[in-house]
Amino acid sequence: MDYEAYFKSELDNLRREGNYRVFADLERRAGDFPNATQHCKDGTRKVTVWCSNDYLGMGQHPKIIAAMHDAIDRCGAGAGGTRNISGTNHEHVLLERELADLHGKESALLFTSGYVSNWATLATLASKVRGCVVLSDESNHASMIEGVRHSRAEKLLFKHNDAEDLNRKLAALPKSTPKLVAFESVYSMDGDVSPIKEICDVADAHGAMTYLDEVHAVGMYGPRGGGIAEAQGLSHRLTVIEGTLAKAFGTMGGYIAGSSAMVDFIRSFASGFIFTTALPPAVAAGAAASIRHLKESSEERRRHQQVVASVRKGLDRAGIPHMNNPSHIVPVMVGDPIHCKRITDVLLEHYGIYIQPINYPTVPRGTERLRITPSPLHTAADIDALVQALSEVWASMQLSRAA
């Protein structure tokens, strides 16, 4: 087999479909978020980023940067290896205490990313609890899907955010069967929010564990940034709350929170934890500083919601079609991969606005979109420039407008 020819052929197919990913060479500018420097063939230029998952701009916050500088001066660059072999750095211990407190749980466990925390935890729970059946929301993230698949446990999909369908599927299982219901709070592409209470009610009625992915909600919602479950007073009802440090908290890493026994069970059996080098102490220190700040300060969340509302109003005035939802994620719907890529190219090249196209397989074919994520640091001028640019691009490409 001509392997190189095969690789190139598959890549050419992606290009023809408009699904080939091109990375913009950007350099984040400390203290100047959401602006960045784009490195081009003919030099550099300033761009405004509208698609960052650093939702609150905490990756630029002076408290976080200071905490990381202090930790790297004390501890050095890396963690030295896995926590089992090389020892747990005290910064990991402090961060896990902050996370457990954030969610009102007994314990928490750090992972190197949100993807790994989902994959490792779901794979371990579903495989080690003998005979476990996983009931997974059909719109769950790839990391959750991969974790369940790796467990080789029986999996049943329930309709997206449909507690009644979940109830029917649970009711069809024997009462003695161990069950795990896995779902998200805020879904990252559509920005819709799950009915956590209703799902917990159904799960409790059938003796099922509940696993809630809060990666797009932690830091963003609740009086202390504990996510949608905290905002709705439901954290105590979840068996596992999973989150990330790489979005609203502005650093990197993933985690789970729950009972001491459950967390220790994952710590003791999850290969994705046991055999992975730990987070650098400086990253853990920065994340802990971010969590502590957002537990005490609601100003970032308040300002963020104001900016999100302003962006939506601007898009409405311009007739730019966007998906309505109760979260901070603003999907501008295009519906064609070629057009989607072309729009983002024009925005970057001619307007200095960076938004990455979201195409298949991240979203279903025919639902291609621009995923806009406003931050509290975007100004009124930034919003006006975004809406004006989109309006001009929509007109030049003769795209349909919202009614």
Short mmCIF file of C-alpha atoms in Angstrom, two decimals:
data_model
loop_
_atom_site.label_atom_id
_atom_site.label_comp_id
_atom_site.label_asym_id
_atom_site.label_seq_id
_atom_site.Cartn_x
_atom_site.Cartn_y
_atom_site.Cartn_z
CA MET A 1 0.00 0.00 0.00
CA ASP A 2 1.19 3.51 -0.83
CA TYR A 3 0.64 5.02 2.61
CA GLU A 4 1.72 8.55 1.67
CA ALA A 5 -0.68 8.60 -1.27
CA TYR A 6 -3.50 7.45 1.00
CA PHE A 7 -2.77 10.18 3.56
CA LYS A 8 -2.72 12.85 0.86
CA SER A 9 -5.90 11.55 -0.76
CA GLU A 10 -7.83 11.69 2.49
CA LEU A 11 -6.58 15.23 3.16
CA ASP A 12 -7.60 16.27 -0.36
CA ASN A 13 -11.10 14.95 0.35
CA LEU A 14 -11.29 17.14 3.44
CA ARG A 15 -10.25 20.16 1.38
CA ARG A 16 -12.89 19.48 -1.30
CA GLU A 17 -15.58 19.16 1.38
CA GLY A 18 -14.48 22.40 3.04
CA ASN A 19 -13.66 20.53 6.27
CA TYR A 20 -9.87 20.83 6.23
CA ARG A 21 -8.69 22.62 9.35
CA VAL A 22 -6.30 25.55 9.00
CA PHE A 23 -4.68 26.97 12.11
CA ALA A 24 -4.17 30.70 12.45
CA ASP A 25 -0.74 31.49 13.89
CA LEU A 26 -1.75 33.68 16.85
CA GLU A 27 0.10 34.99 19.87
CA ARG A 28 -1.94 35.91 22.93
CA ARG A 29 -1.02 39.33 24.33
CA ALA A 30 -0.82 39.40 28.12
CA GLY A 31 -3.02 42.15 29.53
CA ASP A 32 -4.64 42.86 26.15
CA PHE A 33 -7.26 40.09 25.83
CA PRO A 34 -9.28 39.62 23.59
CA ASN A 35 -6.68 41.02 21.21
CA ALA A 36 -3.90 38.87 19.80
CA THR A 37 -1.02 39.13 17.36
CA GLN A 38 -1.34 37.20 14.11
CA HIS A 39 1.91 36.04 12.53
CA CYS A 40 1.63 36.28 8.74
CA LYS A 41 4.05 35.70 5.87
CA ASP A 42 4.57 39.43 5.54
CA GLY A 43 4.81 40.26 9.26
CA THR A 44 2.40 40.61 12.16
CA ARG A 45 -0.86 42.39 12.82
CA LYS A 46 -3.41 42.82 15.58
CA VAL A 47 -6.61 40.76 15.52
CA THR A 48 -9.60 40.54 17.83
CA VAL A 49 -10.47 37.02 18.98
CA TRP A 50 -14.17 36.13 19.16
CA CYS A 51 -13.98 32.36 19.63
CA SER A 52 -11.80 31.79 22.69
CA ASN A 53 -12.86 29.36 25.40
CA ASP A 54 -11.04 31.60 27.89
CA TYR A 55 -14.56 32.82 28.49
CA LEU A 56 -13.84 35.38 31.22
CA GLY A 57 -10.34 36.37 30.17
CA MET A 58 -8.92 34.86 33.36
CA GLY A 59 -5.87 33.61 31.46
CA GLN A 60 -4.71 37.25 31.51
CA HIS A 61 -5.74 38.08 35.08
CA PRO A 62 -2.94 39.56 37.24
CA LYS A 63 -3.77 37.28 40.20
CA ILE A 64 -3.39 34.15 38.08
CA ILE A 65 -0.18 35.29 36.41
CA ALA A 66 1.31 36.29 39.78
CA ALA A 67 0.40 32.93 41.33
CA MET A 68 2.01 31.07 38.45
CA HIS A 69 5.19 33.16 38.64
CA ASP A 70 5.42 32.51 42.37
CA ALA A 71 4.91 28.76 41.97
CA ILE A 72 7.43 28.40 39.17
CA ASP A 73 10.01 30.28 41.24
CA ARG A 74 9.36 27.91 44.16
CA CYS A 75 8.75 24.61 42.37
CA GLY A 76 10.32 24.83 38.92
CA ALA A 77 8.71 24.02 35.59
CA GLY A 78 7.33 20.48 35.66
CA ALA A 79 5.68 18.11 38.10
CA GLY A 80 8.44 15.54 37.74
CA GLY A 81 6.21 12.70 36.58
CA THR A 82 3.07 10.90 37.69
CA ARG A 83 1.66 11.58 41.12
CA ASN A 84 1.94 7.89 42.01
CA ILE A 85 5.68 7.69 41.33
CA SER A 86 7.08 11.18 41.64
CA GLY A 87 4.89 12.42 44.46
CA THR A 88 1.97 14.79 44.68
CA ASN A 89 3.00 18.42 44.67
CA HIS A 90 1.36 20.46 47.40
CA GLU A 91 -0.14 22.76 44.75
CA HIS A 92 -2.18 19.78 43.49
CA VAL A 93 -3.50 19.15 46.99
CA LEU A 94 -4.51 22.78 47.45
CA LEU A 95 -6.23 22.90 44.07
CA GLU A 96 -8.22 19.72 44.73
CA ARG A 97 -9.41 21.21 48.03
CA GLU A 98 -10.61 24.32 46.17
CA LEU A 99 -12.43 22.19 43.61
CA ALA A 100 -14.17 20.01 46.20
CA ASP A 101 -15.28 23.15 48.04
CA LEU A 102 -16.45 24.77 44.79
CA HIS A 103 -18.94 21.95 44.20
CA GLY A 104 -19.80 21.19 47.83
CA LYS A 105 -18.30 17.72 47.53
CA GLU A 106 -16.07 15.68 49.84
CA SER A 107 -13.22 15.26 47.39
CA ALA A 108 -11.85 16.10 43.93
CA LEU A 109 -9.24 14.66 41.57
CA LEU A 110 -7.11 16.44 38.97
CA PHE A 111 -6.44 15.27 35.42
CA THR A 112 -4.33 16.75 32.64
CA SER A 113 -7.38 17.85 30.61
CA GLY A 114 -11.14 17.79 30.56
CA TYR A 115 -10.99 15.24 27.76
CA VAL A 116 -8.89 12.91 29.90
CA SER A 117 -11.05 13.38 33.00
CA ASN A 118 -14.17 12.40 31.03
CA TRP A 119 -12.49 9.54 29.22
CA ALA A 120 -10.76 8.07 32.27
CA THR A 121 -13.62 8.46 34.75
CA LEU A 122 -16.40 7.14 32.54
CA ALA A 123 -14.24 4.27 31.30
CA THR A 124 -13.35 3.29 34.86
CA LEU A 125 -16.84 3.58 36.35
CA ALA A 126 -18.55 1.74 33.51
CA SER A 127 -15.97 -1.06 33.34
CA LYS A 128 -15.26 -1.59 37.04
CA VAL A 129 -18.89 -1.54 38.19
CA ARG A 130 -19.82 -5.00 36.92
CA GLY A 131 -22.80 -5.14 34.57
CA CYS A 132 -23.14 -1.37 34.46
CA VAL A 133 -25.31 0.09 31.69
CA VAL A 134 -24.51 3.64 30.60
CA LEU A 135 -27.33 5.91 29.46
CA SER A 136 -25.73 8.70 27.47
CA ASP A 137 -27.27 11.86 26.04
CA GLU A 138 -27.06 11.60 22.25
CA SER A 139 -25.29 14.99 22.07
CA ASN A 140 -22.53 14.21 24.57
CA HIS A 141 -18.96 15.30 23.87
CA ALA A 142 -16.51 13.04 22.04
CA SER A 143 -14.50 12.52 25.24
CA MET A 144 -17.56 11.07 26.98
CA ILE A 145 -18.37 8.87 24.00
CA GLU A 146 -14.80 7.56 23.90
CA GLY A 147 -14.76 6.86 27.63
CA VAL A 148 -17.93 4.79 27.46
CA ARG A 149 -16.72 2.99 24.33
CA HIS A 150 -13.42 2.13 25.98
CA SER A 151 -15.25 0.65 28.97
CA ARG A 152 -17.01 -1.88 26.70
CA ALA A 153 -20.08 -1.50 28.89
CA GLU A 154 -23.55 -1.62 27.38
CA LYS A 155 -24.58 1.86 26.22
CA LEU A 156 -28.04 3.24 25.54
CA LEU A 157 -28.51 6.66 23.96
CA PHE A 158 -31.38 8.82 25.13
CA LYS A 159 -32.79 11.71 23.14
CA HIS A 160 -31.06 15.01 23.75
CA ASN A 161 -32.21 16.67 26.98
CA ASP A 162 -35.25 14.33 27.05
CA ALA A 163 -35.92 13.10 30.60
CA GLU A 164 -39.01 11.18 29.45
CA ASP A 165 -37.02 9.16 26.93
CA LEU A 166 -34.39 8.52 29.61
CA ASN A 167 -37.14 7.30 31.95
CA ARG A 168 -38.46 4.86 29.35
CA LYS A 169 -35.03 3.39 28.75
CA LEU A 170 -34.22 3.09 32.46
CA ALA A 171 -37.60 1.50 33.17
CA ALA A 172 -36.86 -1.23 30.63
CA LEU A 173 -33.77 -2.34 32.55
CA PRO A 174 -33.87 -4.74 35.52
CA LYS A 175 -33.95 -2.92 38.86
CA SER A 176 -30.82 -4.74 40.00
CA THR A 177 -28.76 -3.56 37.02
CA PRO A 178 -26.15 -0.90 37.89
CA LYS A 179 -26.84 2.23 35.84
CA LEU A 180 -24.96 5.43 35.03
CA VAL A 181 -26.60 8.47 33.40
CA ALA A 182 -24.07 10.72 31.63
CA PHE A 183 -24.95 14.19 30.35
CA GLU A 184 -23.71 17.78 30.12
CA SER A 185 -25.02 21.00 31.61
CA VAL A 186 -24.18 23.45 28.77
CA TYR A 187 -23.69 21.89 25.35
CA SER A 188 -20.80 23.60 23.62
CA MET A 189 -22.03 23.86 20.03
CA ASP A 190 -25.72 24.76 20.45
CA GLY A 191 -25.33 26.43 23.84
CA ASP A 192 -28.47 24.79 25.21
CA VAL A 193 -28.81 23.81 28.88
CA SER A 194 -29.90 20.42 30.20
CA PRO A 195 -32.85 19.83 32.56
CA ILE A 196 -30.63 18.70 35.42
CA LYS A 197 -33.39 18.38 38.03
CA GLU A 198 -35.62 16.29 35.79
CA ILE A 199 -32.75 14.00 34.81
CA CYS A 200 -31.75 13.58 38.46
CA ASP A 201 -35.36 12.80 39.40
CA VAL A 202 -35.52 10.05 36.79
CA ALA A 203 -32.09 8.67 37.70
CA ASP A 204 -32.95 8.58 41.41
CA ALA A 205 -36.23 6.78 40.72
CA HIS A 206 -34.31 3.99 38.99
CA GLY A 207 -31.29 3.83 41.30
CA ALA A 208 -28.86 5.24 38.72
CA MET A 209 -25.65 7.17 39.28
CA THR A 210 -25.45 10.60 37.62
CA TYR A 211 -22.43 12.04 35.80
CA LEU A 212 -22.59 15.73 34.86
CA ASP A 213 -20.07 17.40 32.55
CA GLU A 214 -19.93 21.09 33.55
CA VAL A 215 -16.91 22.13 31.47
CA HIS A 216 -18.71 24.99 29.71
CA ALA A 217 -20.42 26.17 32.90
CA VAL A 218 -17.88 26.13 35.75
CA GLY A 219 -16.77 29.65 36.58
CA MET A 220 -19.61 31.01 34.48
CA TYR A 221 -22.77 30.29 36.50
CA GLY A 222 -23.77 30.06 40.14
CA PRO A 223 -23.00 32.50 42.97
CA ARG A 224 -19.44 31.14 43.29
CA GLY A 225 -18.93 29.83 39.76
CA GLY A 226 -19.85 26.24 40.57
CA GLY A 227 -21.78 25.84 37.31
CA ILE A 228 -25.40 25.27 36.37
CA ALA A 229 -25.85 22.66 39.11
CA GLU A 230 -24.78 25.20 41.74
CA ALA A 231 -26.95 27.92 40.20
CA GLN A 232 -29.96 25.59 40.47
CA GLY A 233 -29.07 24.22 43.91
CA LEU A 234 -28.57 20.70 42.57
CA SER A 235 -24.88 19.92 43.12
CA HIS A 236 -25.65 17.53 45.98
CA ARG A 237 -27.73 15.36 43.66
CA LEU A 238 -24.91 14.48 41.25
CA THR A 239 -22.72 11.43 41.80
CA VAL A 240 -19.92 12.94 39.71
CA ILE A 241 -19.39 16.53 38.62
CA GLU A 242 -16.72 16.88 35.96
CA GLY A 243 -15.17 20.16 34.93
CA THR A 244 -12.24 21.87 33.29
CA LEU A 245 -9.68 24.46 34.27
CA ALA A 246 -9.03 25.39 30.64
CA LYS A 247 -12.08 27.52 29.91
CA ALA A 248 -13.55 30.02 32.39
CA PHE A 249 -10.67 29.44 34.85
CA GLY A 250 -8.14 30.34 32.15
CA THR A 251 -5.43 27.70 32.67
CA MET A 252 -5.52 23.99 31.78
CA GLY A 253 -6.48 20.61 33.22
CA GLY A 254 -9.63 18.69 34.09
CA TYR A 255 -11.13 17.27 37.26
CA ILE A 256 -13.93 15.36 38.89
CA ALA A 257 -15.62 16.03 42.24
CA GLY A 258 -17.77 13.75 44.36
CA SER A 259 -17.72 11.55 47.44
CA SER A 260 -14.41 10.55 48.99
CA ALA A 261 -15.00 6.89 48.15
CA MET A 262 -15.92 7.54 44.52
CA VAL A 263 -12.96 9.86 43.92
CA ASP A 264 -10.55 7.44 45.62
CA PHE A 265 -11.99 4.64 43.46
CA ILE A 266 -11.13 6.59 40.29
CA ARG A 267 -7.71 7.57 41.68
CA SER A 268 -6.95 3.92 42.37
CA PHE A 269 -8.21 2.33 39.14
CA ALA A 270 -8.19 4.91 36.30
CA SER A 271 -5.25 4.31 33.96
CA GLY A 272 -5.74 7.80 32.52
CA PHE A 273 -4.81 9.17 35.93
CA ILE A 274 -2.30 6.62 37.16
CA PHE A 275 0.00 6.63 34.12
CA THR A 276 -0.09 10.33 33.16
CA THR A 277 2.39 13.02 34.18
CA ALA A 278 0.75 15.47 36.57
CA LEU A 279 -0.02 19.10 35.84
CA PRO A 280 2.91 21.47 36.41
CA PRO A 281 2.69 23.02 39.90
CA ALA A 282 2.56 26.52 38.41
CA VAL A 283 -0.54 25.60 36.38
CA ALA A 284 -2.22 24.17 39.48
CA ALA A 285 -1.37 27.31 41.45
CA GLY A 286 -2.77 29.56 38.73
CA ALA A 287 -5.98 27.51 38.54
CA ALA A 288 -6.44 27.65 42.32
CA ALA A 289 -5.98 31.43 42.27
CA SER A 290 -8.57 31.72 39.50
CA ILE A 291 -11.10 29.58 41.35
CA ARG A 292 -10.60 31.52 44.60
CA HIS A 293 -11.10 34.82 42.78
CA LEU A 294 -14.27 33.71 40.97
CA LYS A 295 -15.74 32.28 44.17
CA GLU A 296 -15.61 35.78 45.64
CA SER A 297 -16.16 37.97 42.58
CA SER A 298 -19.31 37.99 40.45
CA GLU A 299 -18.28 41.06 38.47
CA GLU A 300 -16.78 39.02 35.63
CA ARG A 301 -19.93 36.94 35.29
CA ARG A 302 -22.19 40.03 35.45
CA ARG A 303 -20.22 41.90 32.81
CA HIS A 304 -20.00 38.78 30.66
CA GLN A 305 -23.77 38.38 30.51
CA GLN A 306 -24.11 42.04 29.53
CA VAL A 307 -21.70 41.60 26.62
CA VAL A 308 -23.43 38.41 25.46
CA ALA A 309 -26.78 40.22 25.46
CA SER A 310 -25.30 43.13 23.50
CA VAL A 311 -23.85 40.80 20.86
CA ARG A 312 -27.18 39.05 20.42
CA LYS A 313 -29.03 42.36 20.08
CA GLY A 314 -26.51 43.55 17.48
CA LEU A 315 -26.88 40.37 15.45
CA ASP A 316 -30.65 40.66 15.61
CA ARG A 317 -30.56 44.25 14.32
CA ALA A 318 -28.35 43.17 11.42
CA GLY A 319 -30.47 40.12 10.63
CA ILE A 320 -27.58 37.72 11.17
CA PRO A 321 -29.10 34.28 11.95
CA HIS A 322 -28.01 32.91 15.29
CA MET A 323 -29.28 30.13 17.53
CA ASN A 324 -31.25 31.31 20.55
CA ASN A 325 -30.23 29.69 23.83
CA PRO A 326 -29.92 30.64 27.52
CA SER A 327 -26.12 30.39 27.67
CA HIS A 328 -23.08 32.46 26.73
CA ILE A 329 -22.44 30.58 23.46
CA VAL A 330 -23.66 32.37 20.33
CA PRO A 331 -23.80 30.07 17.30
CA VAL A 332 -24.17 32.04 14.04
CA MET A 333 -25.70 29.59 11.61
CA VAL A 334 -24.28 29.25 8.09
CA GLY A 335 -25.26 25.73 7.01
CA ASP A 336 -22.54 25.18 4.40
CA PRO A 337 -18.88 24.24 5.03
CA ILE A 338 -17.46 26.15 2.04
CA HIS A 339 -19.33 29.33 2.97
CA CYS A 340 -18.42 28.90 6.63
CA LYS A 341 -14.71 28.68 5.86
CA ARG A 342 -14.92 31.56 3.39
CA ILE A 343 -16.64 33.82 5.92
CA THR A 344 -13.98 33.23 8.54
CA ASP A 345 -11.18 33.78 6.01
CA VAL A 346 -12.67 37.13 4.96
CA LEU A 347 -13.24 38.22 8.57
CA LEU A 348 -9.61 37.53 9.43
CA GLU A 349 -8.03 38.87 6.26
CA HIS A 350 -10.09 42.02 5.77
CA TYR A 351 -11.46 42.88 9.22
CA GLY A 352 -8.89 41.56 11.70
CA ILE A 353 -11.56 39.42 13.37
CA TYR A 354 -10.71 35.83 14.27
CA ILE A 355 -13.52 33.26 14.45
CA GLN A 356 -12.77 29.63 13.66
CA PRO A 357 -15.31 27.83 11.41
CA ILE A 358 -17.15 24.92 13.02
CA ASN A 359 -17.76 22.21 10.44
CA TYR A 360 -18.38 18.45 10.31
CA PRO A 361 -17.61 16.26 12.25
CA THR A 362 -17.76 18.68 15.19
CA VAL A 363 -21.33 19.49 14.17
CA PRO A 364 -23.71 17.60 11.85
CA ARG A 365 -23.51 18.33 8.12
CA GLY A 366 -25.80 21.19 7.18
CA THR A 367 -25.42 22.92 10.56
CA GLU A 368 -22.02 24.52 9.97
CA ARG A 369 -21.60 27.68 12.00
CA LEU A 370 -19.49 30.41 13.52
CA ARG A 371 -19.27 29.79 17.25
CA ILE A 372 -18.97 33.21 18.87
CA THR A 373 -17.97 33.37 22.51
CA PRO A 374 -18.10 36.93 23.86
CA SER A 375 -16.02 37.83 26.88
CA PRO A 376 -16.43 40.52 29.55
CA LEU A 377 -13.39 42.25 28.03
CA HIS A 378 -14.92 42.83 24.59
CA THR A 379 -15.84 46.50 24.30
CA ALA A 380 -18.84 48.21 22.71
CA ALA A 381 -16.53 49.16 19.83
CA ASP A 382 -15.50 45.50 19.41
CA ILE A 383 -19.16 44.48 19.24
CA ASP A 384 -19.99 47.18 16.68
CA ALA A 385 -17.02 46.13 14.54
CA LEU A 386 -18.06 42.46 14.68
CA VAL A 387 -21.67 43.13 13.71
CA GLN A 388 -20.70 45.54 10.92
CA ALA A 389 -18.19 43.06 9.51
CA LEU A 390 -20.67 40.19 9.56
CA SER A 391 -23.33 42.36 7.94
CA GLU A 392 -20.99 43.34 5.11
CA VAL A 393 -19.81 39.76 4.57
CA TRP A 394 -23.40 38.49 4.57
CA ALA A 395 -24.29 41.08 1.92
CA SER A 396 -21.24 40.39 -0.26
CA MET A 397 -21.86 36.63 -0.21
CA GLN A 398 -25.64 37.12 -0.67
CA LEU A 399 -26.43 34.94 2.34
CA SER A 400 -29.95 34.79 3.76
CA ARG A 401 -30.78 36.99 6.71
CA ALA A 402 -32.87 36.23 9.78
CA ALA A 403 -36.48 37.41 9.62
#
